[in-house]
mmCIF file of N, CA, C and O in Angstrom:
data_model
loop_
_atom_site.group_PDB
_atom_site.id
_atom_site.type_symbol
_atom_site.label_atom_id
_atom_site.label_comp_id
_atom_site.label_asym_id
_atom_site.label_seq_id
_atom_site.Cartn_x
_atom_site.Cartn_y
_atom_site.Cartn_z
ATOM 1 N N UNK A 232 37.773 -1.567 2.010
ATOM 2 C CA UNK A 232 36.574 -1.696 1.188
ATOM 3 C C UNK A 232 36.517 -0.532 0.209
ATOM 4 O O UNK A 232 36.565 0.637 0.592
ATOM 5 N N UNK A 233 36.388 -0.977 -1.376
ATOM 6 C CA UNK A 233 36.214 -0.187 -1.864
ATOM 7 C C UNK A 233 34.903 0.765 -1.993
ATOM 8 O O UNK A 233 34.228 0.730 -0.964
ATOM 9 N N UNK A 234 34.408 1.562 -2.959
ATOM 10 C CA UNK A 234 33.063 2.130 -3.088
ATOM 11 C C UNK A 234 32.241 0.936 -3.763
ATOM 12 O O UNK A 234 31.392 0.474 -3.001
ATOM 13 N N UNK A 235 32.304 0.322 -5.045
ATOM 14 C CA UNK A 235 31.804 -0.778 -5.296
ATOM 15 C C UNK A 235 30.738 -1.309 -3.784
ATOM 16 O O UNK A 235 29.557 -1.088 -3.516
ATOM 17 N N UNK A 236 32.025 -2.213 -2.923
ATOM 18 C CA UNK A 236 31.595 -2.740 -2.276
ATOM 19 C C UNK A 236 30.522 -2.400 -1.255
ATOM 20 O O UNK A 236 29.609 -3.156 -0.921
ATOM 21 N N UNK A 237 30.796 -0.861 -0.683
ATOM 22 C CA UNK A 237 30.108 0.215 0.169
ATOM 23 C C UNK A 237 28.355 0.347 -0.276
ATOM 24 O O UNK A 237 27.412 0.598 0.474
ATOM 25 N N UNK A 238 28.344 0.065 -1.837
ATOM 26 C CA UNK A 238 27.434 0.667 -2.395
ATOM 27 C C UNK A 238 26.672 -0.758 -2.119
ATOM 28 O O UNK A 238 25.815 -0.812 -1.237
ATOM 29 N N UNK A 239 27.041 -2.019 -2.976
ATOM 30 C CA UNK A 239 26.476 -3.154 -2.442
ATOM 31 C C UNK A 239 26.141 -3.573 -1.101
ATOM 32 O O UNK A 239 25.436 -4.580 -1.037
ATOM 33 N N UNK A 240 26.442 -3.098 -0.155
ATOM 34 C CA UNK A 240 25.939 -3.197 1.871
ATOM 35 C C UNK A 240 24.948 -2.633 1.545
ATOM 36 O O UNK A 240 23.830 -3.150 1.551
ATOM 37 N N UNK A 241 25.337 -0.902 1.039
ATOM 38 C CA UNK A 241 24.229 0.055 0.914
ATOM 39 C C UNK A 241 22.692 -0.590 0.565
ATOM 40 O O UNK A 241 21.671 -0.392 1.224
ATOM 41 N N UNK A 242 22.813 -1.346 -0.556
ATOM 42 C CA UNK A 242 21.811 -2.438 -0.993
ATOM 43 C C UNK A 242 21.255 -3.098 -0.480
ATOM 44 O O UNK A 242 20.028 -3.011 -0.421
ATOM 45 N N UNK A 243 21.786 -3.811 -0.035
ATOM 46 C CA UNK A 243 21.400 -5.073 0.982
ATOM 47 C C UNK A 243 20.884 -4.816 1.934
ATOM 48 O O UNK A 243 20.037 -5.639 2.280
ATOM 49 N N UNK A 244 21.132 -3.327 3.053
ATOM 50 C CA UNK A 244 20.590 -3.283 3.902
ATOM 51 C C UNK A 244 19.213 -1.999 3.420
ATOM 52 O O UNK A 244 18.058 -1.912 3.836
ATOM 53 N N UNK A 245 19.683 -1.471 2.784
ATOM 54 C CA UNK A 245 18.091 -0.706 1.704
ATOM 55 C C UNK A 245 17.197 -1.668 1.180
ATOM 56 O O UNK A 245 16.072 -1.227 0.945
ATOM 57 N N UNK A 246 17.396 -2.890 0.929
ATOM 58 C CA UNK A 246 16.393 -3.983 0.563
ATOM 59 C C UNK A 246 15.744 -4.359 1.571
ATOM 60 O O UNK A 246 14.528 -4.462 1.410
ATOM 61 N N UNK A 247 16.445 -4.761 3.238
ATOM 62 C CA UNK A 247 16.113 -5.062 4.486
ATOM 63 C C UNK A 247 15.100 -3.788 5.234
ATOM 64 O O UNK A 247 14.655 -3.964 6.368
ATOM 65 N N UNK A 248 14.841 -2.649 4.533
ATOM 66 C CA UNK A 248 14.539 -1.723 5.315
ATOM 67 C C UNK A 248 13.334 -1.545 4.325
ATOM 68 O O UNK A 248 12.225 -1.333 4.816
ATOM 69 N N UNK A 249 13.450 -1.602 3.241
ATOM 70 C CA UNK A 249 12.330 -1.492 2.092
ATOM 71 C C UNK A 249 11.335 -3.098 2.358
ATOM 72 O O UNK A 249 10.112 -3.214 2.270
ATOM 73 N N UNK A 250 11.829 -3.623 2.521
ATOM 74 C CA UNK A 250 10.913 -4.889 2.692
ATOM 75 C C UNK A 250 10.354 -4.804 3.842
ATOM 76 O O UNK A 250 9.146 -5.019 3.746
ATOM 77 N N UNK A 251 10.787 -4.527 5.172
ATOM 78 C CA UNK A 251 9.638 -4.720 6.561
ATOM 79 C C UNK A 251 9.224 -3.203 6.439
ATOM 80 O O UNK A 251 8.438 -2.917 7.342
ATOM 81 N N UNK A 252 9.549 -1.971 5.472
ATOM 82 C CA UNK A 252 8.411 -1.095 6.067
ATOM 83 C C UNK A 252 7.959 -0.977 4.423
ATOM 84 O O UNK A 252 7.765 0.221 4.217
ATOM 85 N N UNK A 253 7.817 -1.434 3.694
ATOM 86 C CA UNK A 253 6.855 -1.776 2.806
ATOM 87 C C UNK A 253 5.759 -2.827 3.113
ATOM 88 O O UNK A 253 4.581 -2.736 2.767
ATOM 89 N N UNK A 254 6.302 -3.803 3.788
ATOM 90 C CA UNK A 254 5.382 -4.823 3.567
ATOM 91 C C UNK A 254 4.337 -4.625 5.090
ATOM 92 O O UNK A 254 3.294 -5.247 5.294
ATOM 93 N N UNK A 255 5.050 -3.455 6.150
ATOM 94 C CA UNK A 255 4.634 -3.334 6.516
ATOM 95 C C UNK A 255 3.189 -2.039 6.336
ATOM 96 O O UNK A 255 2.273 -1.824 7.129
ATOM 97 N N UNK A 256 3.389 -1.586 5.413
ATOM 98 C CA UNK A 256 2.890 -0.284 4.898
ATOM 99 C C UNK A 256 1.864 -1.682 3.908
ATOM 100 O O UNK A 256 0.898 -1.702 4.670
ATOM 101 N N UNK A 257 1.744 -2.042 3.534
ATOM 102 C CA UNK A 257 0.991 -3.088 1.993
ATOM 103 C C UNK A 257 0.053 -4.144 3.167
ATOM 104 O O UNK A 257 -0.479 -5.122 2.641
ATOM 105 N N UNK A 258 -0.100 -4.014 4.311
ATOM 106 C CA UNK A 258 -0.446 -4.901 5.548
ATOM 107 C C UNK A 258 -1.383 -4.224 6.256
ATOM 108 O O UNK A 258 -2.501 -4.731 6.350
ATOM 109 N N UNK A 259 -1.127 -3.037 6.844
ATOM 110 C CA UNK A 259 -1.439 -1.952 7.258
ATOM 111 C C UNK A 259 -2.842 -1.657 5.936
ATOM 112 O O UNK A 259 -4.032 -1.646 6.248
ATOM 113 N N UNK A 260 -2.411 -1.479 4.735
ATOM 114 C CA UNK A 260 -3.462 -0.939 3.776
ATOM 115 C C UNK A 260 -4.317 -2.185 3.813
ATOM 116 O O UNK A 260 -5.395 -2.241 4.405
ATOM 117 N N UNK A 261 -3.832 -3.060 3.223
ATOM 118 C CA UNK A 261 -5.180 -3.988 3.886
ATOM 119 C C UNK A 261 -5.734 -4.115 4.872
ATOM 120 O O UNK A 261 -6.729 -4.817 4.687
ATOM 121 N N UNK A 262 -5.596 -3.696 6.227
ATOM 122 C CA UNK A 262 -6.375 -3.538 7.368
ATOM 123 C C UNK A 262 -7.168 -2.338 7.364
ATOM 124 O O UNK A 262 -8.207 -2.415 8.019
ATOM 125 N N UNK A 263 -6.932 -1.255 6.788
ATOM 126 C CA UNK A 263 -7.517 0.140 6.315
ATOM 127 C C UNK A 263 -8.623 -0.348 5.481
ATOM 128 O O UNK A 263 -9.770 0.021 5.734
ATOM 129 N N UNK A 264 -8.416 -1.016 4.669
ATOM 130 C CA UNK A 264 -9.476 -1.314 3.526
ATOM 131 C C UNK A 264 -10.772 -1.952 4.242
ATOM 132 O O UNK A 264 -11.994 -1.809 4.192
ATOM 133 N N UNK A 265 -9.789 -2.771 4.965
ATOM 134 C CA UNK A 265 -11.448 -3.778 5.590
ATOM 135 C C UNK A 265 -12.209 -2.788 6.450
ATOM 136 O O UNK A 265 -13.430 -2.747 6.601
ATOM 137 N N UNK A 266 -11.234 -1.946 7.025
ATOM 138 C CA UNK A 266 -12.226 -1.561 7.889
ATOM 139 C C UNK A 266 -13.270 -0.097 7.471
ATOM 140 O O UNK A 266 -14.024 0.578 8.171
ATOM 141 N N UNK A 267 -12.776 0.009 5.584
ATOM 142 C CA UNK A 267 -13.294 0.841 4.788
ATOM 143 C C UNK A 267 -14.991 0.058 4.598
ATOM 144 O O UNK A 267 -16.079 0.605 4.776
ATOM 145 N N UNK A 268 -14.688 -1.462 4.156
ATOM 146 C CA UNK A 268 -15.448 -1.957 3.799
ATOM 147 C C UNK A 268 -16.779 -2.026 4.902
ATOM 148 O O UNK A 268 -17.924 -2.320 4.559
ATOM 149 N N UNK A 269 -16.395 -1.722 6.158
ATOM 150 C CA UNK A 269 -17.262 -2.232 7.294
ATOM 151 C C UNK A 269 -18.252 -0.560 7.660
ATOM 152 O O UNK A 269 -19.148 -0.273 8.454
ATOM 153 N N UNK A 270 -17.665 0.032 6.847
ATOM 154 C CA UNK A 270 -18.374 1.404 6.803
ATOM 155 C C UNK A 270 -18.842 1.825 5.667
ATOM 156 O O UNK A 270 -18.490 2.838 5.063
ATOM 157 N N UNK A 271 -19.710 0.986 5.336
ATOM 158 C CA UNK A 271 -20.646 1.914 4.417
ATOM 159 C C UNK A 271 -21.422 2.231 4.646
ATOM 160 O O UNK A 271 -21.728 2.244 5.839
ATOM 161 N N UNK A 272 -22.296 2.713 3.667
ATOM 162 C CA UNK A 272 -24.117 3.663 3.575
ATOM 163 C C UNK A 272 -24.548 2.482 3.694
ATOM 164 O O UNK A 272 -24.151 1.319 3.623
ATOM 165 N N UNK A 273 -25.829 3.311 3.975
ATOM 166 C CA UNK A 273 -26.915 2.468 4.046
ATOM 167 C C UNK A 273 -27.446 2.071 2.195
ATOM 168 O O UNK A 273 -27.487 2.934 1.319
ATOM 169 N N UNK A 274 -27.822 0.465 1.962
ATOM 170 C CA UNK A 274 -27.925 0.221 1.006
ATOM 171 C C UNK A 274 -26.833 0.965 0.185
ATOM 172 O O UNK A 274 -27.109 2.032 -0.362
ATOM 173 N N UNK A 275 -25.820 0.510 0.111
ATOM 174 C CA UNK A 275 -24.721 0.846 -0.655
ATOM 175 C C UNK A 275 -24.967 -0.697 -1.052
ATOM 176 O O UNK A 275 -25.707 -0.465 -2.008
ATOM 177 N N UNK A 276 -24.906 -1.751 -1.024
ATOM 178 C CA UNK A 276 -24.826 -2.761 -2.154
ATOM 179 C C UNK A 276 -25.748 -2.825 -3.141
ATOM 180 O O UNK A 276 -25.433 -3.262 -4.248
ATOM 181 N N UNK A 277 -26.814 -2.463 -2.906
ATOM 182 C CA UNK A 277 -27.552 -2.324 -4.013
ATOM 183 C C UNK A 277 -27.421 -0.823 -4.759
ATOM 184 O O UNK A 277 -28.336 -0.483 -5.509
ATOM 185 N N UNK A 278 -26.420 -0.043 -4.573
ATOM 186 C CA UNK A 278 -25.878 0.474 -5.529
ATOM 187 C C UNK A 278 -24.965 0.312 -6.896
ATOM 188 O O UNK A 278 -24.795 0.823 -8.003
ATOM 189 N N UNK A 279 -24.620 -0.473 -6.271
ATOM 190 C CA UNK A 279 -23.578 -1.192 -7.111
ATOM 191 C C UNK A 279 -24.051 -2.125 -8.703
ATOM 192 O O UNK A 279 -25.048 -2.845 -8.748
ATOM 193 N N UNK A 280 -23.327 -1.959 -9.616
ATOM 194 C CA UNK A 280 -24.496 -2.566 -10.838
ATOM 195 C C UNK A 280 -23.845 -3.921 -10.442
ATOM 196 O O UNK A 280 -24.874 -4.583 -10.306
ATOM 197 N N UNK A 281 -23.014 -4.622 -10.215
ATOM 198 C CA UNK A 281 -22.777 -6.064 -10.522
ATOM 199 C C UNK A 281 -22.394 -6.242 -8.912
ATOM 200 O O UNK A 281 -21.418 -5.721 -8.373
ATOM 201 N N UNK A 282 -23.313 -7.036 -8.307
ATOM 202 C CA UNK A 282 -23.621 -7.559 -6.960
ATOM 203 C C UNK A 282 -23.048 -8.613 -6.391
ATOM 204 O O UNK A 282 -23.197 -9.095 -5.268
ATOM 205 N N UNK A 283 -22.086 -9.052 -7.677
ATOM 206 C CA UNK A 283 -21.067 -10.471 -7.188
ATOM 207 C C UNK A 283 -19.774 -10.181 -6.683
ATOM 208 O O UNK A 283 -18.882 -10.921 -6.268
ATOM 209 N N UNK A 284 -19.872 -8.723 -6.827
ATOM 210 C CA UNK A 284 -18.011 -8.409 -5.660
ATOM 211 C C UNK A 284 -18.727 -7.197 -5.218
ATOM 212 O O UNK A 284 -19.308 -6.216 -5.682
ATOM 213 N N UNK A 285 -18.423 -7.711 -4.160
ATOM 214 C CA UNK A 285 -19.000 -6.739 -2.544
ATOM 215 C C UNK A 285 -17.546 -5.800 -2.520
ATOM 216 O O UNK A 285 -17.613 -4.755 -1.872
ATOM 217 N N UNK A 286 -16.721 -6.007 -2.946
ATOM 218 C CA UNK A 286 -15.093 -4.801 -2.739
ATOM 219 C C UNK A 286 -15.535 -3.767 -3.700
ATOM 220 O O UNK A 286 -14.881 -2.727 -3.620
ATOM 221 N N UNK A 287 -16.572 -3.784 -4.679
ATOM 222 C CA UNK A 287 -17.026 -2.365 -5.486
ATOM 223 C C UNK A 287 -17.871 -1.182 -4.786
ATOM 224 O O UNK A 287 -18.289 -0.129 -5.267
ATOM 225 N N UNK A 288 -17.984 -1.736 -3.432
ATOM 226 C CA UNK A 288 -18.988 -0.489 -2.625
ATOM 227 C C UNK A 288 -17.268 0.800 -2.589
ATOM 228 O O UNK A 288 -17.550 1.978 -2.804
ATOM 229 N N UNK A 289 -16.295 0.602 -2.429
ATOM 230 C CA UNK A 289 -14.593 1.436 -2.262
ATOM 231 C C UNK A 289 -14.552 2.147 -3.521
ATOM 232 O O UNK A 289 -13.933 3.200 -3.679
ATOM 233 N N UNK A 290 -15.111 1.652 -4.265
ATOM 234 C CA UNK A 290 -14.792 2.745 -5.406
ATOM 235 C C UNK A 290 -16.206 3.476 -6.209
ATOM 236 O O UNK A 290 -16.056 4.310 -7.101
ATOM 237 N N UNK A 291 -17.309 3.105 -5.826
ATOM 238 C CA UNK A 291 -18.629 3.660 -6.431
ATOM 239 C C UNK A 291 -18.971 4.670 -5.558
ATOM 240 O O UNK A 291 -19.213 4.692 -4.352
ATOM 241 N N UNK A 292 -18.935 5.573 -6.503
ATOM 242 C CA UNK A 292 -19.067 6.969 -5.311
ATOM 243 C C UNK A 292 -20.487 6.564 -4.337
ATOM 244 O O UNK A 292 -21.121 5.510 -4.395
ATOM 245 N N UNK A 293 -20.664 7.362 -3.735
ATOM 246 C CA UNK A 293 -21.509 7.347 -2.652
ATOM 247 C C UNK A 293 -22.119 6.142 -1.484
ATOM 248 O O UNK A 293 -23.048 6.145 -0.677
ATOM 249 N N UNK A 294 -21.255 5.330 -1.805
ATOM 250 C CA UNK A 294 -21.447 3.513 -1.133
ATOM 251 C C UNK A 294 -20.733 3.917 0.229
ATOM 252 O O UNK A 294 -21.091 3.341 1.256
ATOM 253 N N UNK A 295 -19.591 5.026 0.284
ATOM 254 C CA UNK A 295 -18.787 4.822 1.682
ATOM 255 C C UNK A 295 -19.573 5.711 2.956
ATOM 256 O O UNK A 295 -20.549 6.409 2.680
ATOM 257 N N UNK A 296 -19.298 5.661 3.697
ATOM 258 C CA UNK A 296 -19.746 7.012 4.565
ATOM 259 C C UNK A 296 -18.494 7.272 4.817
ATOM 260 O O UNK A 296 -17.567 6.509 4.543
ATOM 261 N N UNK A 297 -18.340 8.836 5.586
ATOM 262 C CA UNK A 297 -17.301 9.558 5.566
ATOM 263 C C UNK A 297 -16.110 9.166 6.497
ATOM 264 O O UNK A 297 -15.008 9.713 6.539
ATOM 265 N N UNK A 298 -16.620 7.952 7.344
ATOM 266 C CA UNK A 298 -15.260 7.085 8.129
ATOM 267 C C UNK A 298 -15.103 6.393 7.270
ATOM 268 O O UNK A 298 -13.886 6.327 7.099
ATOM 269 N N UNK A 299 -15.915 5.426 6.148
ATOM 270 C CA UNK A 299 -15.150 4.454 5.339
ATOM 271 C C UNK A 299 -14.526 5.274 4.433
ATOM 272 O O UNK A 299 -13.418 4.802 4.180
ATOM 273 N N UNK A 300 -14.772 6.446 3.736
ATOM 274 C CA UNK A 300 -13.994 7.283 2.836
ATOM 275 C C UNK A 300 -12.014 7.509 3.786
ATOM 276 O O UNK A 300 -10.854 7.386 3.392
ATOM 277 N N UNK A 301 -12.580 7.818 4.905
ATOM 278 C CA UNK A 301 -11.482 7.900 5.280
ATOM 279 C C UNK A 301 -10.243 7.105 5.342
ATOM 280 O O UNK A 301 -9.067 7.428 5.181
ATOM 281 N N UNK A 302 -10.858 5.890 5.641
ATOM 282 C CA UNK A 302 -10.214 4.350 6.238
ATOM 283 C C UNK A 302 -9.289 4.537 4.819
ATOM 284 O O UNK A 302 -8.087 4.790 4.745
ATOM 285 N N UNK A 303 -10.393 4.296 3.578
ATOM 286 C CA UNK A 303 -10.170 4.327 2.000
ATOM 287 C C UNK A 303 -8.532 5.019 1.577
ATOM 288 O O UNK A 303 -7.508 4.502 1.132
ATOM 289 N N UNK A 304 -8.875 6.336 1.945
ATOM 290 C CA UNK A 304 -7.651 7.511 2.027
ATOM 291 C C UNK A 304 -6.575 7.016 2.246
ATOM 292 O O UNK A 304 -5.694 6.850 1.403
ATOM 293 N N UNK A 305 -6.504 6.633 3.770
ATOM 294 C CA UNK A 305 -5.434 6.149 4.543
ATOM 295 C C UNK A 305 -4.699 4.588 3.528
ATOM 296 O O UNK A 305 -3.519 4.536 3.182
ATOM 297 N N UNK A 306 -5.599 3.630 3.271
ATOM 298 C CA UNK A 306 -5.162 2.519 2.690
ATOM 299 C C UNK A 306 -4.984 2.727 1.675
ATOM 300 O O UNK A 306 -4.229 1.806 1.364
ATOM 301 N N UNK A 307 -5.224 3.717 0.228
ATOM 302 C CA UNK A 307 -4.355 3.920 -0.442
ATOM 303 C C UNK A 307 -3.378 4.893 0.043
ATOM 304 O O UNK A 307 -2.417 4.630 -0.680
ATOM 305 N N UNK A 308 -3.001 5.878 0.829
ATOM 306 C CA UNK A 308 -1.495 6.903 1.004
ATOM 307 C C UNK A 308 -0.435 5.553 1.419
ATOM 308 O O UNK A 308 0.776 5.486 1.212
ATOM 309 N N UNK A 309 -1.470 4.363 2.170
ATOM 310 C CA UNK A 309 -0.039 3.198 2.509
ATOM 311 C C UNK A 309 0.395 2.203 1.393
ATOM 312 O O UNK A 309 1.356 1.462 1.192
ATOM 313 N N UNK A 310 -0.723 2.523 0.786
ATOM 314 C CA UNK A 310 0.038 1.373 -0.606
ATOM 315 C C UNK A 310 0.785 2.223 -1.803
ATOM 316 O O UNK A 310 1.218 1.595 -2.769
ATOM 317 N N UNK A 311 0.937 3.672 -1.736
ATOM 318 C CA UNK A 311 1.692 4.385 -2.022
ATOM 319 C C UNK A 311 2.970 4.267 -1.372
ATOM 320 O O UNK A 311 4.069 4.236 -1.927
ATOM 321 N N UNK A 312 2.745 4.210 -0.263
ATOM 322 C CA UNK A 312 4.219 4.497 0.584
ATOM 323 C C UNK A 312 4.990 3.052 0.374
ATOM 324 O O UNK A 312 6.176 3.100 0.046
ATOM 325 N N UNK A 313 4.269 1.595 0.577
ATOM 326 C CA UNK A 313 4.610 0.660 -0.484
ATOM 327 C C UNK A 313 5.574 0.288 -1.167
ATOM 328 O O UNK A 313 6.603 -0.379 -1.060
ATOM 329 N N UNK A 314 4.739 1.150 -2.250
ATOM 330 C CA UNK A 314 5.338 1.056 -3.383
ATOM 331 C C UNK A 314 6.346 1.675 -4.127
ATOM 332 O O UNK A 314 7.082 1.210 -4.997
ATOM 333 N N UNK A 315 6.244 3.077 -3.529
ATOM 334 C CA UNK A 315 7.483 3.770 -2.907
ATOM 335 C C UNK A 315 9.134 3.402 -2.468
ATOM 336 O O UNK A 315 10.251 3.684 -2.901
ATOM 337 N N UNK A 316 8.569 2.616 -1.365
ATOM 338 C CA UNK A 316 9.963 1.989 -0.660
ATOM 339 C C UNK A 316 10.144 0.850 -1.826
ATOM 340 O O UNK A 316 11.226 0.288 -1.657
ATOM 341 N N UNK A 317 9.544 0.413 -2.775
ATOM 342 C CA UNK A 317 9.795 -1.050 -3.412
ATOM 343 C C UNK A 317 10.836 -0.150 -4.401
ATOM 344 O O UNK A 317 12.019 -0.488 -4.441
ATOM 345 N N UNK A 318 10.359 1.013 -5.205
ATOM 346 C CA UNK A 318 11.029 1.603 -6.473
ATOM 347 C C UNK A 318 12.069 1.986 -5.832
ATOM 348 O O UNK A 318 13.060 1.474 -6.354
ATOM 349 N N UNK A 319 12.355 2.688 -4.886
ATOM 350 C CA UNK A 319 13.525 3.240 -3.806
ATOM 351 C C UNK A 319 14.825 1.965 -4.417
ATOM 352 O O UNK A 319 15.851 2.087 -5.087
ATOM 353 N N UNK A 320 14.010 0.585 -3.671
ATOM 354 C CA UNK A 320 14.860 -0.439 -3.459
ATOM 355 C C UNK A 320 15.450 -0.791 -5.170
ATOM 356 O O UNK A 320 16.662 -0.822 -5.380
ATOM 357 N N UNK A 321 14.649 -0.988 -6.073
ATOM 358 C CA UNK A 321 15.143 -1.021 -7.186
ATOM 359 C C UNK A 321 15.636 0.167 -8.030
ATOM 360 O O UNK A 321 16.428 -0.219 -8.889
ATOM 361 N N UNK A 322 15.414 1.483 -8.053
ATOM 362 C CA UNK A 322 16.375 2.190 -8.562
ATOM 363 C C UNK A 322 17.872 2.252 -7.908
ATOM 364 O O UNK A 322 18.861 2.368 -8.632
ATOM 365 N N UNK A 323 17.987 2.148 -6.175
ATOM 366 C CA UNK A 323 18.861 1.696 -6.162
ATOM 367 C C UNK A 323 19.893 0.253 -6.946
ATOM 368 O O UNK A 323 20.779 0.325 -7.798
ATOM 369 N N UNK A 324 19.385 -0.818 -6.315
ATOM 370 C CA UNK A 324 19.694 -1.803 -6.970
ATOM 371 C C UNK A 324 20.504 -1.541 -8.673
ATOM 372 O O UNK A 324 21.697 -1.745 -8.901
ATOM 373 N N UNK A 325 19.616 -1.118 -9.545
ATOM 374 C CA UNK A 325 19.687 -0.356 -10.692
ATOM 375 C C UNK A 325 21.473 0.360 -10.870
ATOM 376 O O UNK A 325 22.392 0.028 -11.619
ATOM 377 N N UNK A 326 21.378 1.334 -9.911
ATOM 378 C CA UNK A 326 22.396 2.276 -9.548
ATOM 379 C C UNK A 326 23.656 1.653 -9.326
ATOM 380 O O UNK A 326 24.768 2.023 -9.703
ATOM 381 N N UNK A 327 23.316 0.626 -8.641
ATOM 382 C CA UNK A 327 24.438 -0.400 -7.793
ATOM 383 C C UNK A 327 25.065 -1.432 -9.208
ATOM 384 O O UNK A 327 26.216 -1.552 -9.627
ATOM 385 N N UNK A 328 24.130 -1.889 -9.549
ATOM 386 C CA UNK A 328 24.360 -2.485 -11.080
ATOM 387 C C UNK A 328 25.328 -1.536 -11.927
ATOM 388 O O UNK A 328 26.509 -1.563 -12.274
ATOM 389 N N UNK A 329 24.623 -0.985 -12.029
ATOM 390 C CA UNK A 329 25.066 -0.311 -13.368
ATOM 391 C C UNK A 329 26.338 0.664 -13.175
ATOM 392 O O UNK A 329 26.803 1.231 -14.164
ATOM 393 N N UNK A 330 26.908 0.856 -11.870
ATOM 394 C CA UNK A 330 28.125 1.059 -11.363
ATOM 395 C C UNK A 330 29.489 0.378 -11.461
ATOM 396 O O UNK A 330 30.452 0.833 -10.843
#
């Protein structure tokens, strides 16, 4: 086997490893979120100026209390990590190409 070929496995199994702990990381943040959402202030929806999406209490300051701030934290550092493993997988890819 040449390097070419070495580099393409390399790929294939960096795509296999980027996909279940990305998607496991993008899964995970949505379970963080909800359980952001299940912690708010008191009257935090009627903070909010437009009352037809209840997901705006996560980003209007003072709607969370300091466990939903947290939950918040955590579910974006995992949709970082994400998105992370996704660019990983395509600058490789990239690399492998263009080799």
């Amino acid at each position: 086997m040449d390097l070419s070929q070495h580099l393409e496995l390399l790929t294939v199994l960096l795509f296999a490893i980027a996909f279940v702990f990305g998607s496991f990381c993008f899964f995970k943040s949505l379970y963080f979120f909800v359980k952001a959402l299940s912690n708010t202030a008191e009257g935090a929806f009627q903070k909010t100026q437009t009352s037809f999406n209840f997901l705006n209490v996560l980003w209007v300051p003072g709607c969370l209390n300091t466990q939903g701030q947290l939950y918040r934290r955590i579910a974006l550092r995992n949709i970082v990590i994400a998105v992370a493993w996704i660019l990983l997988f395509l600058t490789a890819a990239q690399f492998v190409d263009g080799a």
